[in-house]
Each structure stands twice: as C-alpha cells, then as structure tokens.
Amino acid sequence: MPEIKVLPEDVVSKIAAGEVIERPASVLKELIENSLDAGAGRVDIEIQKAGRGLIRVHDDGRGMDREDLRLALGRHATSKLNVFDDLYSLATFGFRGEALYSVFAVSRLKLTSFKPGADSGYSIEGEGGRVIAELPAAPVKGTTIEAADLFFNTPARAKFMKSDAAERSHLIKTVEEAALANAGVSFRLVIDGAEILNLPALPGGLWENLKNRAAAIFGKSVYAGLARVEGKTPGMAVYGLVSRPDALGATRANQHYFVNRRPVSSALLRQALYRGYGHMLTGRHPACAVFVELDPGAFDANIHPQKRDVKFSSENEIFKTVSNTVYEELLSKQTASVAMAAPEAGRQFTAPDVPAYREAAAPPAPAAETGSLFGAAPQLSPASAAEQPDWRARDLAYLGQLAKSYLLFEADGGLLVVDQHAAQERVLFEKYLDEFSKGAVKVQPLLVPLEAELSRSQMETVLKWRDWMKSAGFEIDQRGPAVALLRAAPALFYFSQPAFAEFLGYLSEVLGEPERAAEDIKRNVIATMACKKSIKAHDFVKPQEALRLMDDLRKTKDSYHCPHGRPTLFHLSGGDIARRFQRGTAA
Ligand code: ADP
Ligand code: MG
C-alpha cells in the first residue's frame, strides 16, 4: 500500500479556505475588496449572528455575467490580470483568485449579479464548494454576495471563533478600514437589523475626506485629538491622522494602517509609529489612520494568506520614513500640524511636560545605537554641549537623595539632579546590549521559577520566540496551555512576578513574528522592556553607590536619556541659582 495519498478536492479546498478564511471578518474583507475592485460607488453590508449566520455584501459595481459568475467560484479565477500591466504588481496586490473559492468551500454561498449589456441578471448558489442552482435574476446593477452558515462544514474551525462581541468588532473594523481608505464610496453596515455605520460617499479632496471619515469612525473625542502628518522620501509617501501626544488612549483599538490603501496589520508600521512618539507615549496608545504609498514592487501582500500582513523590500527605509514623519510633524511643526478642522481640536499641547521635550527636541538622527525603543529611529539629543555641565570630566560631590528618587550632586559650581531610576535604566540597558552583542549574556537560573499567565494567543507568540529569548538570556518554559515559566534570566535583571508577566505580555504584543523583525530592533525592544520591568535598588544612599552609578552613566552612549527617552538628569548652574536669589550672575 502506498502511504502517500492524493487528498480529495473537497479536503484540499477546505484546507485552502482555512488559510484564507480565518473568521467572518476575513470573508467580509474579501467581499468588500472585490466590490471596490469592481468600481463600486456604494457598498451595503448586512450581517447576522456576528457573521456566522449571514454576511451579505451588495455593490453597484461593474457586475458579472453568467460565465463570469461560474468562473468566479473556481480556484485561481481572477479577472484582474488585464487591469494591471504586469503579473508582479498583480501578485503584490494579492489578487490570487482564491477568495470566493475559499468562502464557497466553507459556507452556503449565493452570488447574484448583472453586467450591463447582458440579457438578464444571474444568480448561482451552492454550498461547501458544490453548485446547486443557477437561475436568471433581475437586472439590478451590480453584485450581491451572500455567505450564510459560515463554517457549517468545518466544525473545528467554528469552535475557534471568539465571542460574538469579538467577531462583531472585527467585522466593524473591517468596514471602518475600507471606509477610511475609500472615501469616495458610500458604506452602510447593518448588524442584526441595527444600522451601525452609514457613511455617504464624499466628494471632497483627500484631506477633507479623510477627516470626515475619521470623524465618523473614531468618534468625536478621539477625532478631536488627531493631528495631520505627512512626509515623503524617494519612492515612498506617508500621510494620515495620528493622535496628538496629549490625546493618547488606553488601547490600540483605534489604529488603522494601510499600504497603497489596502488595510494591513504590520508590526513594522506600528513600531515605526510608536517610535515617532518616542518618550511621549508613556505607556499609552495613539489612534491612527496611517497611509503608506509605495511602488507596487516595493512590498508583497502575499506572504500572508489573508493578505493582511505585508513584507516590505526595504524595511529600514520605511521604518525611518514613518517614524521621522510622525516625529517631525508632532514635535517640530506642532503648531501647524494640530490645526485640524474642529476648533477645539486646534488647541496646543497643554501637557505640562511638553515644553521641556520641545527644548530637548533635535532633528532625528538616523543612528540606532542609542537606546531607542524600536531601533533605527529618531533620537532626542541632549541640549547643546555649551549648556551642559561638565559633570563627565569633573569630580562630583554627592549631596544626598531626594524623595527616594533623585540623587543630588554638586557639579561644576551648580546642582546636578539625577533621576536615579532613569540613570539605572540607561546603564542596565547598555550593559545588557553590550553583553548581548558579544554573545555573552550572563545568565542566572532562578531557584523558584516565575510564572506568567497569558492569553492563548500571547502564549503562542511566546513559544515562537522561545529560542530567540534563550539567546537573549531568558529561559522560558510552558506549563499548561497558558502559563509561561521563567527559569533563568540575565543576571543584570530582577523581576517581580507581576513585572515578569507584564514583560512577557508586552513582548508578545510588540514583537510579532520572530523571523520578520531586524535583530537590532528585537534586541532594543527586549532590553528596553527588561530594564523597565526589572526591579531597581530603591534607596541606595551610600555615596560610593551614587558615585559608581554616575561613573557607569558617564560611560554610556547617551547619558542624558533613559532607554525610553526620558531625561536622566538636569543641571542648575551656579548662575541659575544666583538669579533665583536675585544676586545677579556675577555672584
Ligand atoms: P480576486 O479578487 O483575487 O480576483 P476573488 O476570488 O476574490 O479573486 O474573485 C474572483 C473574481 O470574481 C474576481 O477577479 C472578479 O472578476 C469577480 N468578482 C468577485 N466579486 C465581484 C464583484 N463584487 N463584482 C464584480 N466582479 C466580482
Ligand atoms: Mg478578491
């Protein structure tokens, strides 16, 4: 008996479908894309039972005749070859003729369409990939596609569905993204009889349209906090709306990224955006609609079956352009960039710490060697050398500690105030990266392993990263489906139980796919986070310890900022102090 068997067609089609159609929102995304590709000016969507009952998309696009309808359901059937001049750009947009075929394999599907010039409309219906009926239909312009009873024949897949609420929010996000990227098209979304979105087609220019759509989609308060960003480098343009630093949110719920106006989820774009904010994020999250325009040859949307993830040919360039654009627009040109439509949205940053950041702001440097959260990105430079005390060269006299947080030194005739945690983080960060780059991370086994409870998806990510984490000095094991154990860690760090859980949870969110991120970015991320979460000595007040910290800090590449970009120290010169006492500078 031969052991190799050829799989029957229906099994093959279900496997293929499983890759393309992960959840109801993936069906909806494909159907909306097809409507847009067909030149629709209107897309009406009806959903029942979180998409498991029915997903119905009606458009007024160019339609299909009888022959088209039959072909559309076949594998690798696509009419889009003649729209593009070359196969490569076709492929990069993800036109693989697999979507309808895949949806058909796992649902009860009905296509109804009319193509101007045909003798009548037609409909074709079937289930699980088998055509059951073909009938004439009314000559109504456009196409209606109804996918009912999704996953009716793949119960295992059905079981993986999240809650109705979670699926609904994916469905809504799918429509929102299509609407943000296609303002000239009207969208209406009805879920279980209730109208969720009703967005008329907009006639205006790009920015006016984008703002209008954003206002409708983000809601008033998030919208009011958005600023316009725009930047260009050769071969690439970035534009969009992002939260002002004083209007950040608690979650990443309102983030939308697009490449050539197709929605994507790209860890690289997200990290670039976050990097653009640098130290202004403070653990919070911007809302955004970020559009990247690239030559079709510069990315590939096909690496992911659902075409959501993209591979860029020049990741560094894209990272830099996005982060620099955001950074420059938010900081350097903040007056211009916050002047958005609504009057209340035009107000300036009011956060008290912003003026300090503005003073510290300098043109982004391309280098990645300093402690930026996400590697190659703009860095804040310290104020010019002339304003800096000469604390590196001269002797410091330790005066004492303030509020268990700040170390005070006499330096250069003035007062040097050091944020002890920020300074420690900077020192740890560079020590760790130095060990890492030499392949010599000193590892300390833990007598009692630390536990972290994770979500299943986080756990999956952590497992993917396990080998790499080991090279970074973290030995991680799994216990049960969703508990991670830390058995050994770099000797430089100490974690509390909750801090370790936060550390892993955070990493599993930001790191994405192990093989995709550049090594130095991964290292920077892990080093930054580990330094942040590691327990630091709280009240070391002994002069030798304080002075040793300053010795260590002196040797770092960026003594003036912690790895997150916060300042480590400031200096009050003798003159400053004298002025306070109205003694005049000569004193
Ligand atoms: P792809 O979009 O990759 O070409 P699909 O399986 O999504 O493959 O669709 C197959 C073909 O069916 C499309 O190329 C298009 O010709 C046709 N089609 C699908 N949906 C529509 C629609 N709403 N209006 C007109 N034609 C459509
Ligand atoms: Mg398609």
Coordinates of C-alpha atoms in Angstrom, one line a residue, residues 11-518:
V11 CA -10.5 18.4 1.6
V12 CA -8.0 20.5 -0.4
S13 CA -10.5 23.3 -0.8
K14 CA -11.3 23.3 2.9
I15 CA -7.6 23.5 3.8
A16 CA -7.1 26.4 1.4
A17 CA -10.2 28.0 2.8
G18 CA -8.9 27.6 6.3
E19 CA -5.9 29.7 5.4
V20 CA -7.8 32.5 3.7
I21 CA -10.9 32.5 5.8
E22 CA -10.0 32.6 9.5
R23 CA -13.1 34.3 10.7
P24 CA -16.2 36.1 9.5
A25 CA -14.3 39.3 9.2
S26 CA -12.0 37.7 6.7
V27 CA -14.9 36.9 4.4
L28 CA -16.2 40.4 4.7
K29 CA -12.8 41.9 3.9
E30 CA -12.6 39.8 0.7
L31 CA -16.1 40.6 -0.4
I32 CA -15.6 44.4 0.2
E33 CA -12.3 44.3 -1.6
N34 CA -14.0 42.6 -4.6
S35 CA -16.7 45.3 -4.6
L36 CA -14.2 48.0 -4.6
D37 CA -12.1 46.3 -7.3
A38 CA -15.3 46.2 -9.3
G39 CA -15.5 50.0 -9.1
A40 CA -18.5 50.2 -6.7
G41 CA -19.7 53.6 -5.6
R42 CA -21.8 52.0 -2.9
V43 CA -21.3 49.0 -0.7
D44 CA -24.2 47.8 1.5
I45 CA -23.4 45.2 4.1
E46 CA -25.7 43.1 6.2
I47 CA -24.6 40.8 9.0
Q48 CA -26.5 38.3 11.1
K49 CA -25.2 36.5 14.1
A50 CA -21.8 38.0 14.2
G51 CA -21.3 36.8 10.6
R52 CA -21.9 33.2 11.3
G53 CA -25.5 33.5 10.2
L54 CA -25.1 35.7 7.2
I55 CA -22.7 38.0 5.5
R56 CA -24.3 39.9 2.7
V57 CA -22.5 42.5 0.5
H58 CA -24.2 44.4 -2.2
D59 CA -22.5 46.7 -4.5
D60 CA -23.2 48.8 -7.6
G61 CA -20.0 47.8 -9.4
R62 CA -19.5 46.5 -12.9
G63 CA -21.1 43.2 -12.2
M64 CA -20.6 39.7 -13.7
D65 CA -22.4 37.9 -16.4
R66 CA -23.3 34.2 -16.3
E67 CA -20.0 33.0 -17.5
D68 CA -18.1 35.3 -15.1
L69 CA -20.2 34.0 -12.2
R70 CA -19.3 30.4 -12.8
L71 CA -15.6 31.3 -13.3
A72 CA -15.5 33.4 -10.2
L73 CA -16.1 30.4 -7.9
G74 CA -13.2 28.4 -9.3
R75 CA -9.8 28.3 -7.8
H76 CA -7.3 30.9 -9.2
A77 CA -10.0 32.6 -11.1
T78 CA -9.3 36.2 -11.4
S79 CA -10.3 38.8 -13.9
K80 CA -7.8 41.3 -12.6
L81 CA -4.9 40.3 -14.9
N82 CA -6.0 42.8 -17.5
V83 CA -6.4 45.6 -15.0
F84 CA -2.7 45.5 -14.2
D85 CA 0.0 45.6 -16.8
D86 CA 2.3 43.1 -15.2
L87 CA 1.9 39.9 -13.3
Y88 CA 4.1 41.1 -10.5
S89 CA 2.1 44.1 -9.5
L90 CA -1.0 41.9 -9.7
A91 CA 0.5 39.5 -7.3
T92 CA 1.7 42.1 -4.9
F93 CA -1.9 43.4 -4.6
G94 CA -2.9 39.9 -3.6
F95 CA -5.2 39.1 -6.5
R96 CA -5.0 35.4 -6.4
G97 CA -8.5 34.4 -7.3
E98 CA -8.8 32.4 -4.1
A99 CA -11.2 34.4 -2.1
L100 CA -14.6 33.4 -3.5
Y101 CA -13.4 29.8 -4.0
S102 CA -12.4 29.7 -0.3
V103 CA -15.6 31.3 1.0
F104 CA -17.6 28.9 -1.1
A105 CA -15.8 25.9 0.4
V106 CA -16.9 26.7 3.9
S107 CA -20.3 28.4 3.5
R108 CA -23.7 28.4 1.7
L109 CA -22.9 30.9 -0.9
K110 CA -25.2 32.8 -3.3
L111 CA -23.9 35.2 -6.0
T112 CA -26.3 37.5 -7.8
S113 CA -25.1 39.9 -10.4
F114 CA -25.9 41.9 -13.5
K115 CA -23.5 43.2 -16.0
P116 CA -24.8 45.9 -18.3
G117 CA -25.3 44.5 -21.7
A118 CA -26.2 41.0 -20.6
D119 CA -29.7 39.8 -21.4
S120 CA -30.5 39.4 -17.7
G121 CA -29.1 39.1 -14.3
Y122 CA -28.0 35.7 -13.0
S123 CA -27.5 34.0 -9.7
I124 CA -25.6 31.0 -8.8
E125 CA -25.8 29.2 -5.5
G126 CA -24.3 26.3 -3.7
E127 CA -22.7 25.0 -0.6
G128 CA -19.4 23.6 0.6
G129 CA -17.9 24.2 -2.9
R130 CA -20.8 22.5 -4.8
V131 CA -23.0 24.4 -7.2
I132 CA -26.7 23.6 -6.5
A133 CA -28.6 26.0 -8.7
E134 CA -28.2 28.6 -11.4
L135 CA -31.1 31.0 -12.1
P136 CA -31.8 34.2 -14.0
A137 CA -32.3 37.2 -11.8
A138 CA -33.5 40.8 -12.1
P139 CA -31.2 43.1 -14.0
V140 CA -30.2 45.2 -10.9
K141 CA -26.9 47.0 -11.4
G142 CA -24.0 45.4 -9.5
T143 CA -23.4 42.3 -7.4
T144 CA -24.8 40.8 -4.3
I145 CA -22.9 38.1 -2.5
E146 CA -24.4 36.2 0.4
A147 CA -22.4 33.9 2.5
A148 CA -24.6 32.0 5.0
D149 CA -23.8 29.5 7.7
L150 CA -20.1 30.1 7.6
F151 CA -18.0 27.1 8.7
F152 CA -21.1 24.9 8.7
N153 CA -19.0 22.0 7.3
T154 CA -15.8 22.7 9.3
P155 CA -17.0 22.4 12.9
A156 CA -13.4 22.6 14.2
R157 CA -12.9 26.0 12.7
A158 CA -16.3 27.1 14.0
K159 CA -15.1 26.2 17.5
F160 CA -12.2 28.6 17.2
M161 CA -14.5 31.6 16.8
K162 CA -14.2 34.1 19.5
S163 CA -17.2 35.6 21.3
D164 CA -19.9 37.2 19.2
A165 CA -18.8 40.6 20.5
A166 CA -15.2 40.0 19.4
E167 CA -16.3 38.8 15.9
R168 CA -18.6 41.8 15.6
S169 CA -15.8 44.2 16.5
H170 CA -13.6 42.6 13.8
L171 CA -16.4 42.9 11.3
I172 CA -17.0 46.6 12.1
K173 CA -13.2 47.3 12.0
T174 CA -13.1 45.8 8.5
V175 CA -15.8 48.1 7.2
E176 CA -14.2 51.1 9.0
E177 CA -10.9 50.5 7.3
A178 CA -12.4 50.1 3.9
A179 CA -14.3 53.3 4.5
L180 CA -11.2 55.2 5.7
A181 CA -9.3 54.2 2.6
N182 CA -12.2 54.8 0.1
A183 CA -13.9 58.0 1.0
G184 CA -15.5 58.2 -2.5
V185 CA -17.6 55.1 -1.8
S186 CA -20.6 55.0 0.5
F187 CA -20.8 52.3 3.1
R188 CA -23.7 51.1 5.1
L189 CA -23.4 48.4 7.7
V190 CA -26.4 46.7 9.4
I191 CA -25.8 44.1 12.0
D192 CA -28.8 42.1 13.2
G193 CA -31.2 44.8 11.9
A194 CA -29.4 47.7 13.6
E195 CA -27.6 50.2 11.5
I196 CA -24.1 50.5 12.7
L197 CA -22.5 52.7 10.1
N198 CA -24.0 54.8 7.4
L199 CA -21.3 56.8 5.6
P200 CA -22.2 58.7 2.5
A201 CA -19.8 58.9 -0.4
L202 CA -17.6 62.0 0.0
P203 CA -16.8 64.3 -2.9
G204 CA -14.1 66.4 -1.4
G205 CA -10.3 66.4 -1.6
L206 CA -8.1 63.8 0.1
W207 CA -7.7 65.5 3.5
E208 CA -11.2 66.8 3.8
N209 CA -12.5 63.3 3.0
L210 CA -10.1 61.6 5.4
K211 CA -11.1 64.0 8.2
N212 CA -14.8 63.5 7.5
R213 CA -14.4 59.7 7.6
A214 CA -12.2 59.8 10.6
A215 CA -14.7 62.0 12.5
A216 CA -17.5 59.4 11.7
I217 CA -15.3 56.4 12.5
F218 CA -13.2 57.4 15.5
G219 CA -16.0 59.3 17.2
K220 CA -15.8 62.9 18.4
S221 CA -13.4 62.8 21.3
V222 CA -10.7 60.6 19.6
Y223 CA -11.1 62.6 16.4
A224 CA -10.6 65.9 18.3
G225 CA -7.2 64.6 19.4
L226 CA -5.9 63.8 15.9
A227 CA -3.1 65.7 14.1
R228 CA -2.3 65.5 10.4
V229 CA 1.0 64.0 9.4
E230 CA 2.6 64.0 6.0
G231 CA 6.1 63.0 4.7
K232 CA 7.9 61.9 1.7
T233 CA 11.1 60.1 0.8
P234 CA 12.2 58.9 -2.6
G235 CA 9.8 56.1 -3.7
M236 CA 7.5 56.5 -0.7
A237 CA 4.9 58.8 0.8
V238 CA 3.3 58.6 4.2
Y239 CA 0.3 60.6 5.3
G240 CA -2.6 60.3 7.7
L241 CA -4.0 61.3 11.1
V242 CA -2.5 60.4 14.4
S243 CA -3.2 61.3 18.0
R244 CA -1.5 64.3 19.4
P245 CA 0.7 63.3 22.3
D246 CA -1.7 64.9 24.7
A247 CA -4.6 62.8 23.4
L248 CA -3.4 59.2 23.6
G249 CA -5.7 56.4 24.5
A250 CA -5.5 53.3 26.7
T251 CA -5.6 50.7 24.0
R252 CA -4.6 50.1 20.4
A253 CA -8.2 49.7 19.3
N254 CA -8.2 52.8 17.1
Q255 CA -5.2 52.0 14.9
H256 CA -5.5 51.5 11.2
Y257 CA -2.6 51.1 8.8
F258 CA -2.8 51.0 5.0
V259 CA -0.3 50.2 2.3
N260 CA -1.5 51.6 -1.1
R261 CA -4.9 52.0 0.5
R262 CA -5.3 48.3 1.5
P263 CA -5.6 47.7 5.2
V264 CA -2.7 45.8 6.6
S265 CA -1.6 44.8 10.1
S266 CA 2.1 45.4 10.1
A267 CA 4.3 45.2 13.2
L268 CA 6.8 47.3 11.4
L269 CA 4.5 50.2 10.7
R270 CA 3.1 50.1 14.3
Q271 CA 6.6 50.1 15.8
A272 CA 7.6 52.9 13.5
L273 CA 4.6 55.0 14.6
Y274 CA 5.3 54.3 18.2
R275 CA 8.9 55.2 17.7
G276 CA 7.8 58.5 16.2
Y277 CA 6.3 59.4 19.5
G278 CA 9.4 58.3 21.5
H279 CA 9.1 59.2 25.1
M280 CA 5.8 61.0 24.6
L281 CA 3.9 57.7 24.7
T282 CA 4.3 56.9 28.4
G283 CA 2.6 53.5 28.0
R284 CA -0.4 54.9 26.2
H285 CA -1.5 54.4 22.6
P286 CA -2.2 56.6 19.7
A287 CA -5.2 56.3 17.4
C288 CA -4.2 56.5 13.8
A289 CA -5.1 56.1 10.2
V290 CA -1.7 55.9 8.6
F291 CA -1.4 55.5 4.8
V292 CA 1.8 54.4 3.2
E293 CA 2.1 54.7 -0.6
L294 CA 4.8 52.6 -2.2
D295 CA 5.7 51.4 -5.6
P296 CA 3.9 48.1 -6.0
G297 CA 7.2 46.4 -6.5
A298 CA 8.3 47.5 -3.0
F299 CA 6.1 45.2 -1.0
D300 CA 4.4 41.9 -1.1
A301 CA 0.9 41.4 0.2
N302 CA 1.0 37.7 -0.5
I303 CA 3.1 36.4 2.3
H304 CA 0.0 36.0 4.4
P305 CA -3.0 34.1 3.2
Q306 CA -5.4 36.7 4.4
K307 CA -3.2 39.4 2.7
R308 CA -3.3 41.4 5.9
D309 CA 0.4 41.3 6.6
V310 CA 2.9 42.7 4.2
K311 CA 6.5 42.3 3.5
F312 CA 8.5 45.4 2.6
S313 CA 11.6 45.1 0.5
S314 CA 13.3 48.0 2.3
E315 CA 12.1 47.7 5.9
N316 CA 14.6 50.2 7.3
E317 CA 13.7 53.0 4.9
I318 CA 10.0 52.5 5.6
F319 CA 10.6 52.4 9.3
K320 CA 12.6 55.6 9.2
T321 CA 10.3 57.5 6.9
V322 CA 7.2 56.7 9.1
S323 CA 8.8 57.3 12.4
N324 CA 10.5 60.5 11.2
T325 CA 7.4 61.8 9.6
V326 CA 5.4 61.3 12.8
Y327 CA 8.1 62.7 15.0
E328 CA 8.8 65.7 12.9
E329 CA 5.2 66.6 12.4
L330 CA 4.3 66.1 16.0
L331 CA 7.2 67.9 17.6
S332 CA 8.9 70.2 15.2
K333 CA 5.9 71.5 13.4
Q334 CA 3.3 71.0 16.1
T335 CA 1.7 74.4 15.6
A336 CA 0.9 73.6 12.0
S337 CA 0.0 70.0 12.4
V338 CA -2.5 70.3 15.2
A339 CA -4.6 72.9 13.4
M340 CA -7.2 70.4 12.4
A341 CA -10.8 71.1 11.3
A342 CA -12.7 71.4 14.6
P343 CA -11.8 74.5 16.5
E344 CA -11.5 72.7 19.8
A345 CA -9.0 70.3 18.1
G346 CA -6.7 73.2 17.2
R347 CA -5.6 73.8 20.7
Q348 CA -1.9 73.5 21.6
F349 CA -0.4 70.8 23.7
T350 CA -1.2 71.6 27.3
A351 CA 0.6 68.8 29.0
P352 CA 3.0 70.5 31.4
D353 CA 6.0 68.4 30.3
V354 CA 5.8 69.3 26.7
P355 CA 7.8 72.5 26.7
A356 CA 10.7 70.5 28.2
Y357 CA 10.5 68.0 25.4
R358 CA 10.4 70.7 22.8
E359 CA 13.6 72.2 24.2
A360 CA 15.2 68.8 24.1
A361 CA 14.0 68.1 20.6
A362 CA 16.5 67.9 17.9
P363 CA 16.4 66.7 14.3
P364 CA 16.1 63.0 14.3
A365 CA 19.4 61.1 13.9
P366 CA 19.4 58.0 11.8
A367 CA 21.6 56.0 14.1
A368 CA 20.2 53.1 16.1
E369 CA 22.9 52.6 18.5
T370 CA 21.4 54.7 21.2
G371 CA 18.6 53.4 23.3
S372 CA 15.6 53.9 21.2
L373 CA 12.7 51.7 21.9
F374 CA 12.5 50.4 18.4
G375 CA 15.9 50.7 16.9
A376 CA 16.6 52.8 13.9
A377 CA 14.6 55.9 14.8
P378 CA 14.8 59.5 15.7
Q379 CA 16.6 60.1 18.9
L380 CA 16.3 63.1 21.2
S381 CA 19.7 64.7 21.6
P382 CA 20.7 66.4 24.8
A383 CA 20.8 70.2 24.8
S384 CA 23.8 71.7 23.2
A385 CA 27.2 71.0 24.8
A386 CA 27.6 74.6 25.9
E387 CA 24.5 74.3 28.2
Q388 CA 25.7 71.0 29.7
P389 CA 27.6 71.0 33.0
D390 CA 30.9 69.4 32.7
W391 CA 29.9 66.6 35.0
R392 CA 31.6 63.9 32.9
A393 CA 35.0 65.3 33.4
R394 CA 35.0 66.8 36.8
D395 CA 34.6 65.4 40.2
L396 CA 31.2 65.2 41.6
A397 CA 30.3 65.7 45.3
Y398 CA 27.4 63.6 46.4
L399 CA 25.0 65.7 48.5
G400 CA 22.2 63.2 49.1
Q401 CA 19.0 61.8 47.9
L402 CA 15.6 63.4 47.4
A403 CA 12.2 61.8 47.6
K404 CA 13.9 58.3 47.3
S405 CA 14.1 59.1 43.6
Y406 CA 16.6 61.7 42.9
L407 CA 20.3 61.9 43.5
L408 CA 21.8 65.4 44.1
F409 CA 25.4 66.3 43.3
E410 CA 27.4 69.4 43.4
A411 CA 28.9 69.7 39.9
D412 CA 30.6 72.5 38.1
G413 CA 29.6 75.1 40.7
G414 CA 25.9 74.1 40.4
L415 CA 23.5 71.4 41.3
L416 CA 23.2 68.2 39.3
V417 CA 19.9 66.4 39.8
V418 CA 19.8 62.8 38.6
D419 CA 16.7 60.6 38.2
Q420 CA 18.1 57.5 39.8
H421 CA 15.8 55.1 38.0
A422 CA 16.3 56.6 34.6
A423 CA 20.0 56.6 35.1
Q424 CA 20.0 53.0 36.3
E425 CA 17.9 52.0 33.3
R426 CA 20.3 53.6 30.9
V427 CA 23.2 51.9 32.5
L428 CA 21.5 48.5 32.6
F429 CA 20.3 48.9 29.0
E430 CA 23.7 49.5 27.6
K431 CA 25.4 46.8 29.7
Y432 CA 22.8 44.3 28.6
L433 CA 23.1 45.2 25.0
D434 CA 26.8 45.0 25.2
E435 CA 26.7 41.5 26.7
F436 CA 24.1 40.5 24.1
S437 CA 26.1 41.8 21.1
K438 CA 29.1 39.9 22.4
G439 CA 27.0 36.7 22.7
A440 CA 27.9 36.7 26.3
V441 CA 24.7 37.4 28.3
K442 CA 25.4 36.3 31.9
V443 CA 22.5 34.1 32.9
Q444 CA 21.2 33.4 36.4
P445 CA 19.0 30.4 37.0
L446 CA 16.0 31.1 39.3
L447 CA 15.6 28.9 42.3
V448 CA 11.9 29.4 42.1
P449 CA 10.7 30.0 38.5
L450 CA 8.4 33.0 37.9
E451 CA 5.0 32.4 36.4
A452 CA 3.1 34.5 34.0
E453 CA -0.5 33.8 33.0
L454 CA -1.0 34.8 29.4
S455 CA -3.8 34.6 26.8
R456 CA -3.5 31.7 24.4
S457 CA -2.5 33.9 21.6
Q458 CA 0.2 35.5 23.7
M459 CA 1.4 32.1 24.7
E460 CA 1.6 31.1 21.1
T461 CA 3.7 34.1 20.3
V462 CA 6.0 33.5 23.3
L463 CA 6.6 29.9 22.2
K464 CA 7.6 31.1 18.8
W465 CA 10.1 33.4 20.4
R466 CA 11.4 30.8 22.9
D467 CA 14.7 30.1 21.1
W468 CA 15.4 33.7 20.5
M469 CA 14.6 34.6 24.0
K470 CA 17.1 32.0 25.2
S471 CA 19.8 33.7 23.2
A472 CA 18.8 36.8 25.0
G473 CA 19.3 35.1 28.3
F474 CA 15.7 34.3 29.2
E475 CA 14.8 30.6 29.6
I476 CA 11.1 30.2 29.2
D477 CA 9.0 27.1 29.7
Q478 CA 5.4 26.4 29.3
R479 CA 3.2 24.9 31.9
G480 CA -0.4 24.2 30.9
P481 CA -1.9 25.9 27.9
A482 CA -1.4 29.5 29.0
V483 CA 1.2 29.7 31.8
A484 CA 4.7 30.6 31.0
L485 CA 7.6 29.9 33.4
L486 CA 10.8 31.9 33.7
R487 CA 13.6 29.5 34.7
A488 CA 16.6 31.7 34.1
A489 CA 17.1 35.4 33.3
P490 CA 20.0 37.7 32.5
A491 CA 21.9 38.3 35.8
L492 CA 21.6 42.0 35.3
F493 CA 17.8 41.9 35.9
Y494 CA 15.5 41.0 38.7
F495 CA 11.8 40.6 38.1
S496 CA 8.8 40.5 40.4
Q497 CA 6.1 38.0 39.4
P498 CA 3.7 40.7 38.1
A499 CA 6.5 42.6 36.3
F500 CA 7.6 39.4 34.5
A501 CA 4.0 38.8 33.4
E502 CA 3.8 42.3 32.1
F503 CA 7.1 42.0 30.4
L504 CA 6.1 38.8 28.5
G505 CA 2.7 40.1 27.7
Y506 CA 4.1 43.2 26.3
L507 CA 6.8 41.4 24.3
S508 CA 4.2 39.0 22.8
E509 CA 2.3 42.0 21.6
V510 CA 5.0 44.1 20.1
L511 CA 7.5 41.5 18.8
G512 CA 5.3 40.0 16.1
E513 CA 6.9 37.2 14.1
P514 CA 10.4 36.3 15.2
E515 CA 11.9 36.0 11.7
R516 CA 10.4 39.3 10.5
A517 CA 12.0 41.8 12.8
A518 CA 15.5 43.1 12.4

